[in-house]
Coordinates of N, CA, C and O in Angstrom, one line a residue:
X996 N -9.3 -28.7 7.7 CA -8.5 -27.5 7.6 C -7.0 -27.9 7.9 O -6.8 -28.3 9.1
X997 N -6.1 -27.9 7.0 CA -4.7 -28.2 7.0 C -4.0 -26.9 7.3 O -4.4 -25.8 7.0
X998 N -2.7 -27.0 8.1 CA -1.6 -26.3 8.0 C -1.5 -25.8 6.9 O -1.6 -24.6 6.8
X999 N -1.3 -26.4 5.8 CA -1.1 -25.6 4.4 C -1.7 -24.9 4.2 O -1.4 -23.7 4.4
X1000 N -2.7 -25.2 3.8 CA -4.1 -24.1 3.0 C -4.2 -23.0 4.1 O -4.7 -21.9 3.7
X1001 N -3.7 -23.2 5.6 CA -3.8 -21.7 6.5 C -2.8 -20.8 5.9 O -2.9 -19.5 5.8
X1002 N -1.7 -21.6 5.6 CA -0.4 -21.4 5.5 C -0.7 -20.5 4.5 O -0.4 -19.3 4.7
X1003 N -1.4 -20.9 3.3 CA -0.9 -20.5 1.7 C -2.1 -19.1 2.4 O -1.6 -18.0 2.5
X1004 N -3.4 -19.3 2.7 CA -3.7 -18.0 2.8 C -3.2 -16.9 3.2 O -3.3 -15.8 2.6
X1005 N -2.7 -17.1 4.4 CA -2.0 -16.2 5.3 C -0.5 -15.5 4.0 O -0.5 -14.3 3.8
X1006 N 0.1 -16.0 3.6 CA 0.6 -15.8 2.5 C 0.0 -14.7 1.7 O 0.2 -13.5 1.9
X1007 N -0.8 -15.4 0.7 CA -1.7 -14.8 0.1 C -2.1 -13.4 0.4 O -2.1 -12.5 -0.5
X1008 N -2.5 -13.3 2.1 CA -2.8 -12.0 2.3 C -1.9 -11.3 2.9 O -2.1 -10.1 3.1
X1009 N -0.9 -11.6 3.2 CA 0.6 -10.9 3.5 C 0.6 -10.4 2.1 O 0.4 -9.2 1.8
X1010 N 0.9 -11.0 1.3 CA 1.1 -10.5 -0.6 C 0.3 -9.5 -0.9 O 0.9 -8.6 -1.4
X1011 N -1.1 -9.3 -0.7 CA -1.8 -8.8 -1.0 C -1.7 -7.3 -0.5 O -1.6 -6.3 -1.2
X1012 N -1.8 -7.3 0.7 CA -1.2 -6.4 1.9 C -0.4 -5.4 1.6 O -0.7 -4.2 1.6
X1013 N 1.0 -6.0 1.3 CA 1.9 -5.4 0.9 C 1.9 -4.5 -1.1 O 2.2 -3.3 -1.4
X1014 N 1.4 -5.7 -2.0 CA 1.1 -5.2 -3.0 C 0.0 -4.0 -3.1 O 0.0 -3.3 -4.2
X1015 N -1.3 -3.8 -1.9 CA -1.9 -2.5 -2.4 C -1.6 -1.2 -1.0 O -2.2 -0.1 -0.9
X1016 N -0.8 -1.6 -0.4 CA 0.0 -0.5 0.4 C 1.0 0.5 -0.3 O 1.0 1.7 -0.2
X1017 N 2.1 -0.7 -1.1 CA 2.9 -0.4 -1.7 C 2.6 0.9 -2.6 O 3.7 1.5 -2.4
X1018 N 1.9 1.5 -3.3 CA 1.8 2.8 -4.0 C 2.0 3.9 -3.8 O 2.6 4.8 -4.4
X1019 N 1.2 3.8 -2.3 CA 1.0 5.3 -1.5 C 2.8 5.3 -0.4 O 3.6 6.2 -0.2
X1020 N 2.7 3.7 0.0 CA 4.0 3.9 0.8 C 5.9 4.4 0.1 O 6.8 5.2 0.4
X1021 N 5.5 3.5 -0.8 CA 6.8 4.4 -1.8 C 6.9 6.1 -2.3 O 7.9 6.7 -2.3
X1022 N 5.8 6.5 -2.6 CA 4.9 8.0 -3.0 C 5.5 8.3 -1.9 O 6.5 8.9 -2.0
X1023 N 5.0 8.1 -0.5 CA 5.3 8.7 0.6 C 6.6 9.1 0.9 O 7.1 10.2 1.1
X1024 N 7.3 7.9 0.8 CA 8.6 7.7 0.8 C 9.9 8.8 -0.1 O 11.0 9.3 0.2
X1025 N 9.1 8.8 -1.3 CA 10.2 9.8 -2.0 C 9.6 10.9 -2.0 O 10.2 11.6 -2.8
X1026 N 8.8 11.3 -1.6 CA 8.2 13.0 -1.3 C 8.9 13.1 0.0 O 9.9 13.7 0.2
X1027 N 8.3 12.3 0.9 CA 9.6 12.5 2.3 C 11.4 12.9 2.3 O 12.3 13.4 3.0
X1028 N 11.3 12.3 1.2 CA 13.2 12.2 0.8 C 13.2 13.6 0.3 O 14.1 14.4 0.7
X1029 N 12.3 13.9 -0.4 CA 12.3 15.0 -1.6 C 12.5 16.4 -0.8 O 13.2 17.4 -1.2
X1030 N 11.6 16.5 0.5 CA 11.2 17.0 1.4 C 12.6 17.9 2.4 O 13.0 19.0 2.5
X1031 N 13.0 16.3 3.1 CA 13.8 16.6 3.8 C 15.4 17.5 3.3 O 16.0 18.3 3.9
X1032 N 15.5 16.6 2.0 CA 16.7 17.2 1.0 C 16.3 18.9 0.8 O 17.3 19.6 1.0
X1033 N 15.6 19.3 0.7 CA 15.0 20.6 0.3 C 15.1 21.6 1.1 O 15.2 22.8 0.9
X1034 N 15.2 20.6 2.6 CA 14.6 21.6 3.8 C 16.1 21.7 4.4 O 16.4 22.7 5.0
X1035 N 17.3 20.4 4.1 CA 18.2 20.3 4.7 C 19.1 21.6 4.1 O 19.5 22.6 4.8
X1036 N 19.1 21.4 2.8 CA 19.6 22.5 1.2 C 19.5 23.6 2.0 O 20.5 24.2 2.4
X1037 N 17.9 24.1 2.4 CA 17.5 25.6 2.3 C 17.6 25.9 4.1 O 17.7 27.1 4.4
X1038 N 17.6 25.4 4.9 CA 17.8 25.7 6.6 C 16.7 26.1 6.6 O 16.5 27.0 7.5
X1039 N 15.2 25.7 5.7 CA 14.0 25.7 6.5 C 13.3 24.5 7.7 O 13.3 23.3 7.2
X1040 N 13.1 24.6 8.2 CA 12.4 23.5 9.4 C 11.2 24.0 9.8 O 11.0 24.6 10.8
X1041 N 10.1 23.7 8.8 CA 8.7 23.6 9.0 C 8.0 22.7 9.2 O 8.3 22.0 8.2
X1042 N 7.3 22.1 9.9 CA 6.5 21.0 9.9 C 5.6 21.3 8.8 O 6.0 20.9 7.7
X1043 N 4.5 21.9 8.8 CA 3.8 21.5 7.9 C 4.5 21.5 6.7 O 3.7 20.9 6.0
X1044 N 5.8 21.8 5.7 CA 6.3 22.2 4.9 C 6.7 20.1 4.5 O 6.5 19.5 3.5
X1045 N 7.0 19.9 5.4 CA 7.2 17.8 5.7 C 6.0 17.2 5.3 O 6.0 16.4 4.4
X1046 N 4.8 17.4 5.9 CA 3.3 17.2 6.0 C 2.5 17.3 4.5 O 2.4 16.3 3.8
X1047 N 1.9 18.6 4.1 CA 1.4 18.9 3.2 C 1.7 17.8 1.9 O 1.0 17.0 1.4
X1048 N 3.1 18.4 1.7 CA 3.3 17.5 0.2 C 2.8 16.0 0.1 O 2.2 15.5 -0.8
X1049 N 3.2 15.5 1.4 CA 2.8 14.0 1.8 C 1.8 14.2 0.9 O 1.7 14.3 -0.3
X1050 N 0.8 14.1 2.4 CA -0.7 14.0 1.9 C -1.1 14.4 0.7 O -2.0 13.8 0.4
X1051 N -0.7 15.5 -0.4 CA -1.2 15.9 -1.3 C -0.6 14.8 -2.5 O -1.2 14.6 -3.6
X1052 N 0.8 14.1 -2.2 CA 1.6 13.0 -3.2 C 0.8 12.1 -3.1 O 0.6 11.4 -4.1
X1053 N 0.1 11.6 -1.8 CA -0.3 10.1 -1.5 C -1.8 10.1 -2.2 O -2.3 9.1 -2.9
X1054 N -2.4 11.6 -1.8 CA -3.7 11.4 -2.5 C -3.6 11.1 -4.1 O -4.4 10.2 -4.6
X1055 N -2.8 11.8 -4.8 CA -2.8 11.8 -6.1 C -3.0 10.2 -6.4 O -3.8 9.6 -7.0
X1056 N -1.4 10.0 -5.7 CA -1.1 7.7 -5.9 C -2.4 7.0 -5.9 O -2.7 6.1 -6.5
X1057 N -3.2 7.7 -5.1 CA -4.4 7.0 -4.4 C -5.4 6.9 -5.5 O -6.0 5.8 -5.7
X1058 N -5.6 8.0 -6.3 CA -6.3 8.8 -7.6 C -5.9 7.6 -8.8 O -6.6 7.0 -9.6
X1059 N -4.9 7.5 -8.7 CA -4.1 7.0 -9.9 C -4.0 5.1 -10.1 O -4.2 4.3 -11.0
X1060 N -3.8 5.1 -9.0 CA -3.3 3.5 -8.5 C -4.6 2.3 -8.4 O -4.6 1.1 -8.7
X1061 N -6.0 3.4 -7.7 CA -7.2 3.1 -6.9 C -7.4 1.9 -7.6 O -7.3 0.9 -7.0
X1062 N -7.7 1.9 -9.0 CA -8.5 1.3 -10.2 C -7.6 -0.1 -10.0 O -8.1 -1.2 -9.6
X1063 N -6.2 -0.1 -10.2 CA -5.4 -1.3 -9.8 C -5.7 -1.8 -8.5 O -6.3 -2.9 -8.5
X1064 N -5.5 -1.2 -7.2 CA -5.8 -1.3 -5.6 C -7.1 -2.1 -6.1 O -7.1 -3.2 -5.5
X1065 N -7.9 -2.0 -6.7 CA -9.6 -2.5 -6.2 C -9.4 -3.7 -7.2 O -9.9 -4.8 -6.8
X1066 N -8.8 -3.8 -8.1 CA -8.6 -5.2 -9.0 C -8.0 -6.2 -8.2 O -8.3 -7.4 -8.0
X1067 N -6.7 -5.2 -7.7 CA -5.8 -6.5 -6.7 C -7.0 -7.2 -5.9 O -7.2 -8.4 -6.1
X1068 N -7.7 -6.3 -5.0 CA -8.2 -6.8 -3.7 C -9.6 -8.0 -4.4 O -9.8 -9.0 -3.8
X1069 N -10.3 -7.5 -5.5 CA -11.2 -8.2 -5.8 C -10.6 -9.6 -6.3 O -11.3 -10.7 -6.2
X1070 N -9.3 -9.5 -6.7 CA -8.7 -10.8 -6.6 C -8.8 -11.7 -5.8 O -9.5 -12.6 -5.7
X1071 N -7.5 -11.1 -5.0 CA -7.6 -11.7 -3.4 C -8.8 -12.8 -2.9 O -8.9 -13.9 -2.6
X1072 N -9.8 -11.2 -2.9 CA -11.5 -11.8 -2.3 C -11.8 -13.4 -3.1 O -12.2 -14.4 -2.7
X1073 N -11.5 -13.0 -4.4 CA -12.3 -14.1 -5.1 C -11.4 -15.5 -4.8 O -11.9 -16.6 -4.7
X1074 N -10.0 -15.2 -4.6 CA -9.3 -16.8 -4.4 C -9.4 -17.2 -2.5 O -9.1 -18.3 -1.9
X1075 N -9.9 -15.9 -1.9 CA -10.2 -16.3 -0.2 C -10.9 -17.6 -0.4 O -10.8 -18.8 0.0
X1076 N -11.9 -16.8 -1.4 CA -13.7 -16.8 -1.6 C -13.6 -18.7 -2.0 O -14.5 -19.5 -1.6
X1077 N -12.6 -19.1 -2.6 CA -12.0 -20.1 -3.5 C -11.6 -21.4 -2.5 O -11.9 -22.5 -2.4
X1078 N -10.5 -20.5 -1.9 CA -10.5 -21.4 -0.8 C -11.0 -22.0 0.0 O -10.6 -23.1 0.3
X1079 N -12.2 -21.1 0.7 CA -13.0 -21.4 1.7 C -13.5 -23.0 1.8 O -13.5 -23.3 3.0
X1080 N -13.8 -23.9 1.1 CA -14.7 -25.3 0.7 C -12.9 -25.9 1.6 O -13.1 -26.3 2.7
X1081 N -11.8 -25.9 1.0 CA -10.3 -26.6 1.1 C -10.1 -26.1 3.2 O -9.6 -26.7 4.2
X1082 N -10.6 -25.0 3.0 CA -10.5 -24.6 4.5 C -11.5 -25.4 5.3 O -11.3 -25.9 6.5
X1083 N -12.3 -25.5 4.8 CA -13.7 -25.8 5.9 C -13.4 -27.2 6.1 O -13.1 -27.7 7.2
X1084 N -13.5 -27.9 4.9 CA -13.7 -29.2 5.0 C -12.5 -30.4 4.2 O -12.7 -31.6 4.4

């Protein structure tokens, strides 16, 4: 087991990480923007009015994205899966 090959995994799944987070966190992010601009405009201050849209934007992303999310990850698995022999021995 080399420094590298820990290296490049750890990599690997930092990449990984971030590329099937990425959907719902950006989603999140501009419904949040979308949200507060709205609330700032109108002098409403509801929590749930912040809340709801979230969850209902992130699920959609989730609906939409999933099919990519489960390709990335089975990727991933298969080059862990790949490495393992370079890791072990």
């Amino acid at each position: 087991m080399t420094d590298a090959a820990v290296t490049e995994l750890a990599l690997q799944m930092m990449i990984a990480g971030a590329k099937l987070s990425a959907p719902m966190l950006l989603t999140a992010l501009v419904v949040g923007f979308a949200v507060s601009l709205f609330q700032a405009v109108t002098q409403l201050q509801d929590s749930t009015l912040a809340f709801v849209p979230k969850i209902l934007a992130v699920g959609i992303a989730l609906l939409l994205s999933g099919n990519w999310m489960l390709q990335e990850l089975i990727s991933f698995t298969k080059l862990a899966f790949g490495m393992l022999p370079t890791l072990l021995g």
